[in-house]
Amino acid sequence: MLVTFPPEVLELSEKFTNSAHELYLIGGAVRDLLMGKTIYDWDFTTDATPEEILQILGPDAYYNNTFGTVGYPGPEGERPFEITTYRTEAGYSDARHPDELNWGKSLEEDLTRRDFTINAMALRLASLAQGKPTDQNIIDLFGGQLDLKAKLIRAVGDPAERFREDALRMMRAVRIASELGFTIEEATFNAIKMHSGATQKVSRERVREELFKIMASRYPYEGVLLLHGTGLMDEILPELSKTFGVEQKSPGRHHIYDVGTHCLMALKNCPSSDPLVRFATLIHDIGKPQTFAIKEGITTFYNHEVIGARIAKNIAARLRFPKKDADRLFKLVRWHQFTVTENQTDKAIRRFITKVGRDNVEDMLALRTGDRLGGGSSETSWRLEEFKKRLVEVQKQPFSVQDLKVNGKDVMDTLSLKPGPKVGEILNELFKKVEEKEVDNEREVLLAKLRSFN
Ligand code: ATP
Ligand code: MG
């Protein structure tokens, strides 16, 4: 391994060496370095206390948070460096006022409290020759380098104990596995299975954060498989767990998978990289278990999108989705059954756009692509392609008075009117004419029409 560090890192390291203190690059930064990735989070650890760090670094240093982490300007345009004194425990999730007594005495103690072997390595900076780290500079007490090579997420120490200490680590294991395309090592996996219930103790915001990171990751499908296999899904998305094993094969129907597997396959094939759209695709059929019925030998799920949207709303509330995300999730699930027959009127297509929201139309189509591919159909059909063209076509027409190429001021200027309800009435009249295609939504045309009202 031969990497050249930015000069800012070497200068930082020199400051600590000069004052007889140790400084190490730590955690995810070392992991990323060893994987040949660009480092975004420059995290360091040292034996110096927070006060000493401030003294060593001078006036540019500042307390970063209430846990004694010190911030210091990093390379131009990058995130600031974060320097933390050795710790003995993962105090950052609960402990609000760590004091000197919480500080660890050694690097070893600090590494021992970290979650996974690949996250528990340090790189000694003090003795770097010309800024080029060599293998001798790596402190790897738990076989992190071997696990990196084997692509394994393995808990540091006894996994069960580590998950009892901090239940968030179980979601982190799945999340990091999905980001890196790694496997969870067997004993660690089994410990998650045993202790998944403790996830209920984790704040829902944190659970949502990890869930969204899984959705945004490179391997979201594998991530959801891990959630299912470890039992974490039963804890955080029990509604989705219920879709597994709900059969939908029926004579004359195209379905090849049970509902849960179809949901997973839809996610796998969803072309969007937006975590919320991916999540909507994952849960789009979540209303099916409740609406399952067999009528004359045919399996049906009438109104599953209505029930599904209600469930989506509950999930969003439970996991504290931001309002905008909750709203989008609801709409994507609620209207995912849209039909694309060739004999729909423009009005019907415009109604669809209004319901879904213009900003969500693209995402709705991404969900449909995932749905089709994840159900064994081809990516698209001529009907769907026609429908897409018509979506574009009908959007050339304005949806409301706000979309008209003239506004209230134009009306007042042209017709010498004072502000008042009359102005709105005239705009509405214009809008109706445009909607009925009597006149085009073009400024000159509309101004001419206005003049004719005189
Ligand atoms: P990324 O920043 O890419 O999400 P990361 O591994 O850097 O991944 P952070 O949340 O930034 O994750 O945490 C930095 C380091 O702190 C981790 O590499 C790990 O060593 C340690 N860490 C974070 N959270 C925990 C935890 N819950 N328990 C134990 N150690 C943790
Ligand atoms: Mg990090």
Tab-separated table of C-alpha atoms and ligand atoms in Angstrom:
chain	number	residue	atom	x	y	z
A	1	MET	CA	0.000	0.000	0.000
A	2	LEU	CA	1.444	3.321	-1.020
A	3	VAL	CA	-0.675	6.406	-0.614
A	4	THR	CA	0.344	10.003	-0.471
A	5	PHE	CA	-1.510	12.032	2.134
A	6	PRO	CA	-2.502	15.643	1.649
A	7	PRO	CA	0.075	17.996	3.249
A	8	GLU	CA	-2.545	19.123	5.787
A	9	VAL	CA	-2.529	15.623	7.334
A	10	LEU	CA	1.249	15.639	7.663
A	11	GLU	CA	1.248	19.098	9.200
A	12	LEU	CA	-1.349	17.937	11.704
A	13	SER	CA	0.715	14.878	12.530
A	14	GLU	CA	3.852	17.008	13.018
A	15	LYS	CA	2.072	19.240	15.530
A	16	PHE	CA	1.269	16.211	17.687
A	17	THR	CA	4.736	14.685	17.368
A	18	ASN	CA	6.325	18.002	18.352
A	19	SER	CA	4.319	18.074	21.547
A	20	ALA	CA	5.137	14.438	22.329
A	21	HIS	CA	1.644	13.107	21.652
A	22	GLU	CA	0.419	10.240	19.523
A	23	LEU	CA	-1.877	10.672	16.545
A	24	TYR	CA	-3.607	7.964	14.533
A	25	LEU	CA	-5.964	7.905	11.591
A	26	ILE	CA	-8.820	5.723	12.723
A	27	GLY	CA	-11.982	3.745	11.911
A	28	GLY	CA	-13.756	4.077	8.584
A	29	ALA	CA	-10.959	6.281	7.233
A	30	VAL	CA	-8.389	3.485	7.590
A	31	ARG	CA	-10.854	0.974	6.140
A	32	ASP	CA	-11.431	3.185	3.110
A	33	LEU	CA	-7.722	3.848	2.719
A	34	LEU	CA	-6.954	0.108	2.685
A	35	MET	CA	-9.719	-0.410	0.122
A	36	GLY	CA	-8.177	2.229	-2.107
A	37	LYS	CA	-11.136	4.550	-1.716
A	38	THR	CA	-11.108	8.311	-1.377
A	39	ILE	CA	-11.299	9.400	2.253
A	40	TYR	CA	-14.132	11.794	3.071
A	41	ASP	CA	-14.136	11.576	6.848
A	42	TRP	CA	-10.706	12.320	8.270
A	43	ASP	CA	-11.085	10.887	11.775
A	44	PHE	CA	-8.131	10.854	14.136
A	45	THR	CA	-7.537	9.651	17.667
A	46	THR	CA	-4.895	10.698	20.176
A	47	ASP	CA	-3.730	10.337	23.760
A	48	ALA	CA	-3.988	14.110	24.195
A	49	THR	CA	-7.029	15.302	26.155
A	50	PRO	CA	-9.481	17.662	24.444
A	51	GLU	CA	-7.911	20.670	26.198
A	52	GLU	CA	-4.462	19.556	25.129
A	53	ILE	CA	-5.662	19.107	21.532
A	54	LEU	CA	-6.947	22.673	21.552
A	55	GLN	CA	-3.612	23.864	22.871
A	56	ILE	CA	-1.588	21.898	20.320
A	57	LEU	CA	-3.640	23.128	17.375
A	58	GLY	CA	-4.148	26.732	18.377
A	59	PRO	CA	-6.964	29.140	17.538
A	60	ASP	CA	-8.197	27.308	14.393
A	61	ALA	CA	-9.312	24.351	16.515
A	62	TYR	CA	-12.769	24.200	18.090
A	63	TYR	CA	-15.015	21.829	20.038
A	64	ASN	CA	-17.002	19.941	17.443
A	65	ASN	CA	-19.709	18.488	19.639
A	66	THR	CA	-20.508	17.846	23.242
A	67	PHE	CA	-18.434	14.654	23.285
A	68	GLY	CA	-15.064	16.356	23.302
A	69	THR	CA	-14.266	15.863	19.634
A	70	VAL	CA	-12.121	18.673	18.296
A	71	GLY	CA	-12.560	20.003	14.780
A	72	TYR	CA	-9.766	21.484	12.709
A	73	PRO	CA	-9.802	22.773	9.110
A	74	GLY	CA	-8.939	19.999	6.640
A	75	PRO	CA	-7.786	20.207	3.033
A	76	GLU	CA	-9.419	22.949	0.972
A	77	GLY	CA	-13.022	22.091	0.100
A	78	GLU	CA	-13.093	18.954	2.262
A	79	ARG	CA	-14.702	18.205	5.584
A	80	PRO	CA	-12.786	19.382	8.637
A	81	PHE	CA	-10.556	16.945	10.500
A	82	GLU	CA	-12.076	15.401	13.613
A	83	ILE	CA	-9.752	14.527	16.454
A	84	THR	CA	-10.980	12.547	19.451
A	85	THR	CA	-9.175	11.455	22.580
A	86	TYR	CA	-8.980	7.665	23.124
A	87	ARG	CA	-12.226	6.378	24.507
A	88	THR	CA	-13.122	3.321	26.493
A	89	GLU	CA	-16.727	2.950	25.480
A	90	ALA	CA	-19.150	3.887	22.739
A	91	GLY	CA	-20.461	6.752	24.805
A	92	TYR	CA	-21.671	8.823	21.901
A	93	SER	CA	-25.154	7.335	21.653
A	94	ASP	CA	-26.172	7.740	25.288
A	95	ALA	CA	-23.538	9.501	27.351
A	96	ARG	CA	-24.165	13.191	27.055
A	97	HIS	CA	-21.430	14.513	29.278
A	98	PRO	CA	-18.355	12.377	28.953
A	99	ASP	CA	-15.670	13.608	31.313
A	100	GLU	CA	-11.976	12.856	31.752
A	101	LEU	CA	-12.852	9.601	33.485
A	102	ASN	CA	-14.365	8.295	30.263
A	103	TRP	CA	-11.206	8.716	28.294
A	104	GLY	CA	-9.305	5.562	27.548
A	105	LYS	CA	-5.697	5.175	28.453
A	106	SER	CA	-4.517	3.594	25.257
A	107	LEU	CA	-5.146	3.142	21.594
A	108	GLU	CA	-5.869	-0.499	22.272
A	109	GLU	CA	-8.785	0.388	24.522
A	110	ASP	CA	-10.127	2.716	21.886
A	111	LEU	CA	-9.946	0.052	19.171
A	112	THR	CA	-11.582	-2.534	21.405
A	113	ARG	CA	-14.768	-0.501	21.796
A	114	ARG	CA	-15.265	-0.150	18.026
A	115	ASP	CA	-17.924	-2.183	16.255
A	116	PHE	CA	-16.422	-4.301	13.475
A	117	THR	CA	-12.900	-5.538	12.775
A	118	ILE	CA	-12.710	-3.628	9.492
A	119	ASN	CA	-13.649	-0.459	11.419
A	120	ALA	CA	-11.194	-1.101	14.248
A	121	MET	CA	-7.866	-0.395	12.631
A	122	ALA	CA	-5.582	2.588	13.116
A	123	LEU	CA	-2.778	4.085	11.089
A	124	ARG	CA	0.126	5.597	13.029
A	125	LEU	CA	0.868	8.998	11.613
A	126	ALA	CA	3.684	10.229	13.834
A	127	SER	CA	6.404	8.237	12.131
A	128	LEU	CA	5.249	8.424	8.535
A	129	ALA	CA	8.178	8.531	6.145
A	130	GLN	CA	7.510	11.237	3.581
A	131	GLY	CA	3.825	10.838	4.116
A	132	LYS	CA	3.743	7.365	2.663
A	133	PRO	CA	2.094	4.863	4.994
A	134	THR	CA	3.536	1.377	4.986
A	135	ASP	CA	2.146	-1.805	6.493
A	136	GLN	CA	4.175	-1.253	9.654
A	137	ASN	CA	2.094	1.797	10.390
A	138	ILE	CA	-1.145	-0.176	10.515
A	139	ILE	CA	-2.374	-1.221	13.936
A	140	ASP	CA	-4.711	-4.135	13.413
A	141	LEU	CA	-5.460	-6.012	16.624
A	142	PHE	CA	-8.491	-7.988	15.459
A	143	GLY	CA	-7.648	-9.206	11.987
A	144	GLY	CA	-9.358	-6.366	10.168
A	145	GLN	CA	-7.107	-6.650	7.143
A	146	LEU	CA	-7.890	-10.347	6.718
A	147	ASP	CA	-11.611	-9.622	7.017
A	148	LEU	CA	-11.318	-6.842	4.467
A	149	LYS	CA	-9.767	-9.316	2.041
A	150	ALA	CA	-12.423	-11.915	2.823
A	151	LYS	CA	-15.143	-9.220	2.573
A	152	LEU	CA	-16.501	-10.013	6.026
A	153	ILE	CA	-18.273	-7.924	8.648
A	154	ARG	CA	-17.175	-9.387	11.956
A	155	ALA	CA	-17.875	-7.944	15.396
A	156	VAL	CA	-14.910	-6.996	17.576
A	157	GLY	CA	-14.941	-9.443	20.503
A	158	ASP	CA	-18.102	-11.313	21.508
A	159	PRO	CA	-20.798	-10.271	19.031
A	160	ALA	CA	-23.728	-10.901	21.379
A	161	GLU	CA	-22.174	-8.721	24.043
A	162	ARG	CA	-21.436	-5.986	21.529
A	163	PHE	CA	-25.043	-5.946	20.308
A	164	ARG	CA	-26.342	-5.923	23.866
A	165	GLU	CA	-24.196	-2.837	24.541
A	166	ASP	CA	-25.508	-0.989	21.507
A	167	ALA	CA	-28.334	-2.386	19.403
A	168	LEU	CA	-27.753	0.094	16.580
A	169	ARG	CA	-24.685	-1.953	15.632
A	170	MET	CA	-26.945	-4.637	14.136
A	171	MET	CA	-28.408	-2.193	11.619
A	172	ARG	CA	-24.890	-0.862	11.014
A	173	ALA	CA	-23.686	-4.373	10.173
A	174	VAL	CA	-26.332	-4.752	7.477
A	175	ARG	CA	-25.809	-1.212	6.234
A	176	ILE	CA	-22.038	-1.507	5.919
A	177	ALA	CA	-22.448	-4.926	4.249
A	178	SER	CA	-24.796	-3.340	1.666
A	179	GLU	CA	-22.457	-0.434	1.063
A	180	LEU	CA	-19.370	-2.572	0.595
A	181	GLY	CA	-20.937	-5.712	-0.866
A	182	PHE	CA	-19.657	-7.747	2.112
A	183	THR	CA	-21.023	-10.799	3.918
A	184	ILE	CA	-21.793	-10.832	7.642
A	185	GLU	CA	-19.574	-13.408	9.339
A	186	GLU	CA	-21.501	-16.392	10.726
A	187	ALA	CA	-21.176	-15.842	14.486
A	188	THR	CA	-21.941	-12.141	14.036
A	189	PHE	CA	-24.947	-13.021	11.871
A	190	ASN	CA	-26.261	-15.510	14.435
A	191	ALA	CA	-25.840	-12.968	17.229
A	192	ILE	CA	-27.973	-10.489	15.250
A	193	LYS	CA	-30.604	-13.197	14.839
A	194	MET	CA	-30.585	-13.741	18.603
A	195	HIS	CA	-30.683	-10.074	19.558
A	196	SER	CA	-32.628	-8.431	16.717
A	197	GLY	CA	-35.433	-7.626	19.160
A	198	ALA	CA	-33.207	-5.103	20.918
A	199	THR	CA	-33.512	-2.871	17.828
A	200	GLN	CA	-36.744	-1.653	19.447
A	201	LYS	CA	-34.560	0.255	21.910
A	202	VAL	CA	-32.866	2.249	19.156
A	203	SER	CA	-34.328	5.638	18.328
A	204	ARG	CA	-36.528	5.444	15.253
A	205	GLU	CA	-34.674	8.274	13.567
A	206	ARG	CA	-31.470	6.261	13.771
A	207	VAL	CA	-33.218	3.188	12.384
A	208	ARG	CA	-34.572	5.237	9.491
A	209	GLU	CA	-31.141	6.709	8.826
A	210	GLU	CA	-29.600	3.256	8.544
A	211	LEU	CA	-32.521	1.976	6.460
A	212	PHE	CA	-32.132	4.865	4.031
A	213	LYS	CA	-28.392	4.293	3.835
A	214	ILE	CA	-29.159	0.678	2.896
A	215	MET	CA	-31.581	1.936	0.238
A	216	ALA	CA	-29.023	4.410	-1.104
A	217	SER	CA	-26.212	1.835	-1.054
A	218	ARG	CA	-24.700	-0.050	-3.927
A	219	TYR	CA	-26.413	-3.316	-2.898
A	220	PRO	CA	-29.876	-2.445	-1.551
A	221	TYR	CA	-31.396	-5.768	-2.631
A	222	GLU	CA	-28.736	-7.743	-0.768
A	223	GLY	CA	-29.236	-5.403	2.193
A	224	VAL	CA	-32.951	-6.172	2.385
A	225	LEU	CA	-32.201	-9.894	2.070
A	226	LEU	CA	-29.930	-9.496	5.101
A	227	LEU	CA	-32.628	-7.598	7.008
A	228	HIS	CA	-34.991	-10.475	6.276
A	229	GLY	CA	-32.497	-13.233	7.079
A	230	THR	CA	-31.349	-11.700	10.363
A	231	GLY	CA	-34.872	-11.052	11.625
A	232	LEU	CA	-34.260	-7.292	11.712
A	233	MET	CA	-37.066	-6.833	9.192
A	234	ASP	CA	-39.571	-8.278	11.689
A	235	GLU	CA	-38.525	-5.521	14.069
A	236	ILE	CA	-38.401	-2.503	11.782
A	237	LEU	CA	-40.781	-3.432	8.933
A	238	PRO	CA	-43.076	-6.218	10.174
A	239	GLU	CA	-45.597	-5.309	7.455
A	240	LEU	CA	-43.044	-6.265	4.826
A	241	SER	CA	-42.141	-9.522	6.569
A	242	LYS	CA	-45.808	-10.522	6.222
A	243	THR	CA	-45.630	-10.361	2.420
A	244	PHE	CA	-43.239	-13.307	2.254
A	245	GLY	CA	-45.000	-16.555	1.459
A	246	VAL	CA	-48.168	-14.820	0.227
A	247	GLU	CA	-48.648	-16.699	-3.036
A	248	GLN	CA	-49.986	-14.927	-6.093
A	249	LYS	CA	-49.693	-17.548	-8.786
A	250	SER	CA	-53.005	-17.937	-10.525
A	251	PRO	CA	-54.240	-19.362	-13.815
A	252	GLY	CA	-53.803	-16.804	-16.560
A	253	ARG	CA	-51.757	-14.455	-14.335
A	254	HIS	CA	-48.171	-13.514	-14.969
A	255	HIS	CA	-46.900	-13.670	-11.370
A	256	ILE	CA	-44.010	-16.025	-10.777
A	257	TYR	CA	-43.057	-15.067	-7.212
A	258	ASP	CA	-44.750	-14.754	-3.841
A	259	VAL	CA	-45.458	-11.141	-2.839
A	260	GLY	CA	-42.341	-10.647	-0.690
A	261	THR	CA	-39.978	-12.062	-3.271
A	262	HIS	CA	-41.644	-9.945	-5.933
A	263	CYS	CA	-41.143	-6.830	-3.772
A	264	LEU	CA	-37.453	-7.669	-3.422
A	265	MET	CA	-37.097	-8.326	-7.141
A	266	ALA	CA	-38.850	-5.036	-7.912
A	267	LEU	CA	-36.326	-3.216	-5.739
A	268	LYS	CA	-33.492	-5.056	-7.440
A	269	ASN	CA	-34.721	-3.888	-10.836
A	270	CYS	CA	-35.720	-0.339	-9.896
A	271	PRO	CA	-33.689	2.013	-12.104
A	272	SER	CA	-33.828	4.959	-9.678
A	273	SER	CA	-30.938	5.758	-7.336
A	274	ASP	CA	-33.192	7.805	-5.039
A	275	PRO	CA	-33.453	5.927	-1.712
A	276	LEU	CA	-37.075	6.944	-1.221
A	277	VAL	CA	-38.121	5.736	-4.678
A	278	ARG	CA	-36.274	2.488	-4.054
A	279	PHE	CA	-38.087	2.113	-0.745
A	280	ALA	CA	-41.469	2.830	-2.356
A	281	THR	CA	-40.687	0.172	-4.965
A	282	LEU	CA	-39.782	-2.275	-2.196
A	283	ILE	CA	-43.061	-1.795	-0.344
A	284	HIS	CA	-45.402	-1.086	-3.276
A	285	ASP	CA	-47.375	-4.332	-2.757
A	286	ILE	CA	-47.332	-4.207	1.035
A	287	GLY	CA	-51.158	-4.097	1.067
A	288	LYS	CA	-51.470	-7.496	-0.584
A	289	PRO	CA	-51.501	-9.784	2.475
A	290	GLN	CA	-54.550	-7.943	3.856
A	291	THR	CA	-56.478	-7.983	0.580
A	292	PHE	CA	-55.705	-11.557	-0.477
A	293	ALA	CA	-58.801	-13.410	-1.669
A	294	ILE	CA	-59.516	-16.354	-3.954
A	295	LYS	CA	-62.533	-15.826	-6.191
A	296	GLU	CA	-63.545	-18.666	-8.513
A	297	GLY	CA	-60.060	-20.112	-8.373
A	298	ILE	CA	-58.370	-16.797	-9.125
A	299	THR	CA	-56.164	-15.072	-6.554
A	300	THR	CA	-57.069	-11.400	-6.207
A	301	PHE	CA	-55.831	-8.408	-4.238
A	302	TYR	CA	-58.553	-5.813	-4.816
A	303	ASN	CA	-57.668	-2.336	-3.573
A	304	HIS	CA	-54.301	-3.464	-2.267
A	305	GLU	CA	-52.872	-0.100	-3.299
A	306	VAL	CA	-55.366	1.697	-1.049
A	307	ILE	CA	-54.524	-0.469	1.954
A	308	GLY	CA	-50.844	-0.361	0.972
A	309	ALA	CA	-50.809	3.439	0.941
A	310	ARG	CA	-52.311	3.446	4.419
A	311	ILE	CA	-49.607	1.061	5.627
A	312	ALA	CA	-46.965	3.232	3.941
A	313	LYS	CA	-48.295	6.219	5.845
A	314	ASN	CA	-48.015	4.308	9.130
A	315	ILE	CA	-44.466	3.239	8.361
A	316	ALA	CA	-43.476	6.802	7.493
A	317	ALA	CA	-44.974	8.079	10.751
A	318	ARG	CA	-43.392	5.324	12.826
A	319	LEU	CA	-39.926	5.818	11.345
A	320	ARG	CA	-40.267	9.614	11.491
A	321	PHE	CA	-39.905	10.293	7.796
A	322	PRO	CA	-39.650	13.978	6.924
A	323	LYS	CA	-43.075	15.190	5.795
A	324	LYS	CA	-42.077	15.557	2.163
A	325	ASP	CA	-40.792	11.976	2.000
A	326	ALA	CA	-43.889	10.650	3.749
A	327	ASP	CA	-46.062	12.398	1.181
A	328	ARG	CA	-44.094	11.072	-1.796
A	329	LEU	CA	-44.068	7.553	-0.376
A	330	PHE	CA	-47.836	7.651	0.069
A	331	LYS	CA	-48.452	8.862	-3.482
A	332	LEU	CA	-46.076	6.375	-5.106
A	333	VAL	CA	-47.707	3.432	-3.333
A	334	ARG	CA	-51.258	4.753	-3.684
A	335	TRP	CA	-51.128	5.212	-7.453
A	336	HIS	CA	-48.726	2.477	-8.516
A	337	GLN	CA	-51.539	0.531	-10.200
A	338	PHE	CA	-52.064	3.192	-12.892
A	339	THR	CA	-53.317	1.842	-16.217
A	340	VAL	CA	-51.783	2.643	-19.553
A	341	THR	CA	-54.500	1.775	-22.070
A	342	GLU	CA	-54.347	3.553	-25.397
A	343	ASN	CA	-57.905	4.858	-25.179
A	344	GLN	CA	-57.426	7.090	-22.144
A	345	THR	CA	-58.442	10.687	-22.657
A	346	ASP	CA	-56.012	13.553	-22.170
A	347	LYS	CA	-58.143	14.544	-19.205
A	348	ALA	CA	-57.651	11.147	-17.556
A	349	ILE	CA	-53.899	11.329	-18.033
A	350	ARG	CA	-53.840	14.847	-16.623
A	351	ARG	CA	-55.829	13.655	-13.613
A	352	PHE	CA	-53.209	10.939	-13.072
A	353	ILE	CA	-50.426	13.518	-13.158
A	354	THR	CA	-52.263	15.772	-10.723
A	355	LYS	CA	-52.791	12.911	-8.267
A	356	VAL	CA	-49.210	11.616	-8.432
A	357	GLY	CA	-47.728	15.090	-8.516
A	358	ARG	CA	-45.797	16.336	-11.510
A	359	ASP	CA	-42.467	16.045	-9.696
A	360	ASN	CA	-43.143	12.376	-8.944
A	361	VAL	CA	-44.117	11.173	-12.424
A	362	GLU	CA	-40.581	10.097	-13.328
A	363	ASP	CA	-40.286	8.222	-10.012
A	364	MET	CA	-43.647	6.539	-10.577
A	365	LEU	CA	-42.361	5.240	-13.906
A	366	ALA	CA	-39.174	3.967	-12.219
A	367	LEU	CA	-41.347	2.065	-9.753
A	368	ARG	CA	-43.330	0.591	-12.652
A	369	THR	CA	-40.135	-0.532	-14.391
A	370	GLY	CA	-39.014	-2.285	-11.183
A	371	ASP	CA	-42.488	-3.774	-10.770
A	372	ARG	CA	-42.535	-5.145	-14.325
A	373	LEU	CA	-39.002	-6.541	-14.342
A	374	GLY	CA	-39.417	-7.847	-10.801
A	375	GLY	CA	-42.510	-9.757	-11.883
A	376	GLY	CA	-40.855	-11.442	-14.821
A	377	SER	CA	-42.244	-9.097	-17.491
A	378	SER	CA	-40.188	-7.248	-20.063
A	379	GLU	CA	-38.899	-3.804	-19.151
A	380	THR	CA	-41.578	-1.993	-21.114
A	381	SER	CA	-44.402	-2.469	-23.625
A	382	TRP	CA	-45.597	-0.453	-26.576
A	383	ARG	CA	-48.540	0.693	-24.449
A	384	LEU	CA	-46.225	1.964	-21.723
A	385	GLU	CA	-44.054	3.733	-24.285
A	386	GLU	CA	-47.143	5.386	-25.804
A	387	PHE	CA	-48.254	6.399	-22.318
A	388	LYS	CA	-44.879	8.013	-21.603
A	389	LYS	CA	-45.124	10.024	-24.811
A	390	ARG	CA	-48.587	11.184	-23.855
A	391	LEU	CA	-47.395	12.143	-20.369
A	392	VAL	CA	-44.919	14.501	-22.014
A	393	GLU	CA	-47.500	15.706	-24.505
A	394	VAL	CA	-50.235	16.566	-21.991
A	395	GLN	CA	-47.727	18.365	-19.775
A	396	LYS	CA	-47.194	20.915	-22.501
A	397	GLN	CA	-50.649	22.119	-21.523
A	398	PRO	CA	-50.861	24.181	-18.311
A	399	PHE	CA	-52.200	22.505	-15.177
A	400	SER	CA	-53.372	25.621	-13.386
A	401	VAL	CA	-53.626	29.378	-13.724
A	402	GLN	CA	-50.051	29.596	-12.394
A	403	ASP	CA	-48.780	27.838	-15.522
A	404	LEU	CA	-50.263	30.430	-17.910
A	405	LYS	CA	-47.710	32.463	-19.824
A	406	VAL	CA	-49.463	35.648	-18.637
A	407	ASN	CA	-50.131	36.726	-15.056
A	408	GLY	CA	-52.323	39.071	-13.055
A	409	LYS	CA	-50.144	42.048	-13.811
A	410	ASP	CA	-50.504	41.449	-17.553
A	411	VAL	CA	-54.268	41.331	-17.126
A	412	MET	CA	-54.319	44.635	-15.175
A	413	ASP	CA	-51.942	46.368	-17.595
A	414	THR	CA	-53.722	45.221	-20.727
A	415	LEU	CA	-57.238	45.913	-19.493
A	416	SER	CA	-56.405	48.908	-17.242
A	417	LEU	CA	-57.843	47.111	-14.239
A	418	LYS	CA	-57.155	47.676	-10.548
A	419	PRO	CA	-56.264	44.658	-8.338
A	420	GLY	CA	-59.417	42.735	-7.392
A	421	PRO	CA	-61.416	39.558	-7.964
A	422	LYS	CA	-62.064	40.510	-11.575
A	423	VAL	CA	-58.401	39.849	-12.404
A	424	GLY	CA	-58.621	36.279	-11.103
A	425	GLU	CA	-61.844	35.681	-12.988
A	426	ILE	CA	-60.247	36.732	-16.235
A	427	LEU	CA	-57.227	34.511	-15.630
A	428	ASN	CA	-59.560	31.583	-14.948
A	429	GLU	CA	-61.406	32.283	-18.156
A	430	LEU	CA	-58.137	32.331	-20.085
A	431	PHE	CA	-57.052	29.101	-18.431
A	432	LYS	CA	-60.304	27.410	-19.461
A	433	LYS	CA	-59.794	28.476	-23.047
A	434	VAL	CA	-56.264	27.097	-23.013
A	435	GLU	CA	-57.410	23.863	-21.391
A	436	GLU	CA	-60.106	23.449	-24.070
A	437	LYS	CA	-57.368	24.097	-26.620
A	438	GLU	CA	-59.225	27.130	-27.930
A	439	VAL	CA	-56.035	29.172	-27.607
A	440	ASP	CA	-52.399	28.208	-27.203
A	441	ASN	CA	-50.484	28.930	-24.006
A	442	GLU	CA	-48.188	31.420	-25.689
A	443	ARG	CA	-47.631	34.895	-24.358
A	444	GLU	CA	-48.371	36.845	-27.538
A	445	VAL	CA	-51.464	34.779	-28.254
A	446	LEU	CA	-52.755	35.258	-24.704
A	447	LEU	CA	-52.076	39.010	-24.719
A	448	ALA	CA	-53.964	39.336	-28.007
A	449	LYS	CA	-56.838	37.367	-26.494
A	450	LEU	CA	-56.807	39.672	-23.468
A	451	ARG	CA	-57.002	42.754	-25.680
A	452	SER	CA	-60.066	41.258	-27.354
A	453	PHE	CA	-61.797	41.253	-23.905
A	454	ASN	CA	-61.722	45.078	-23.961
B	1	ATP	P1	-19.339	5.942	7.120
B	1	ATP	O1	-18.776	7.230	7.640
B	1	ATP	O2	-18.907	5.590	5.743
B	1	ATP	O3	-20.791	5.810	7.322
B	1	ATP	P2	-17.867	4.778	9.277
B	1	ATP	O4	-17.414	3.383	9.535
B	1	ATP	O5	-16.836	5.851	9.182
B	1	ATP	O6	-18.734	4.711	7.970
B	1	ATP	P3	-19.068	6.387	11.309
B	1	ATP	O7	-20.466	6.384	11.780
B	1	ATP	O8	-18.517	7.596	10.655
B	1	ATP	O9	-18.927	5.121	10.373
B	1	ATP	O10	-18.156	5.991	12.548
B	1	ATP	C1	-16.764	6.111	12.556
B	1	ATP	C2	-16.141	4.963	13.316
B	1	ATP	O11	-16.605	4.947	14.658
B	1	ATP	C3	-16.481	3.583	12.767
B	1	ATP	O12	-15.598	3.197	11.731
B	1	ATP	C4	-16.328	2.710	13.992
B	1	ATP	O13	-14.971	2.429	14.254
B	1	ATP	C5	-16.816	3.613	15.112
B	1	ATP	N1	-18.254	3.455	15.406
B	1	ATP	C6	-19.281	4.154	14.880
B	1	ATP	N2	-20.452	3.782	15.387
B	1	ATP	C7	-20.170	2.820	16.282
B	1	ATP	C8	-20.961	2.020	17.182
B	1	ATP	N3	-22.280	2.140	17.213
B	1	ATP	N4	-20.311	1.137	17.974
B	1	ATP	C9	-18.969	1.011	17.938
B	1	ATP	N5	-18.187	1.706	17.128
B	1	ATP	C10	-18.754	2.610	16.312
B	2	MG	MG	-17.284	7.969	8.933
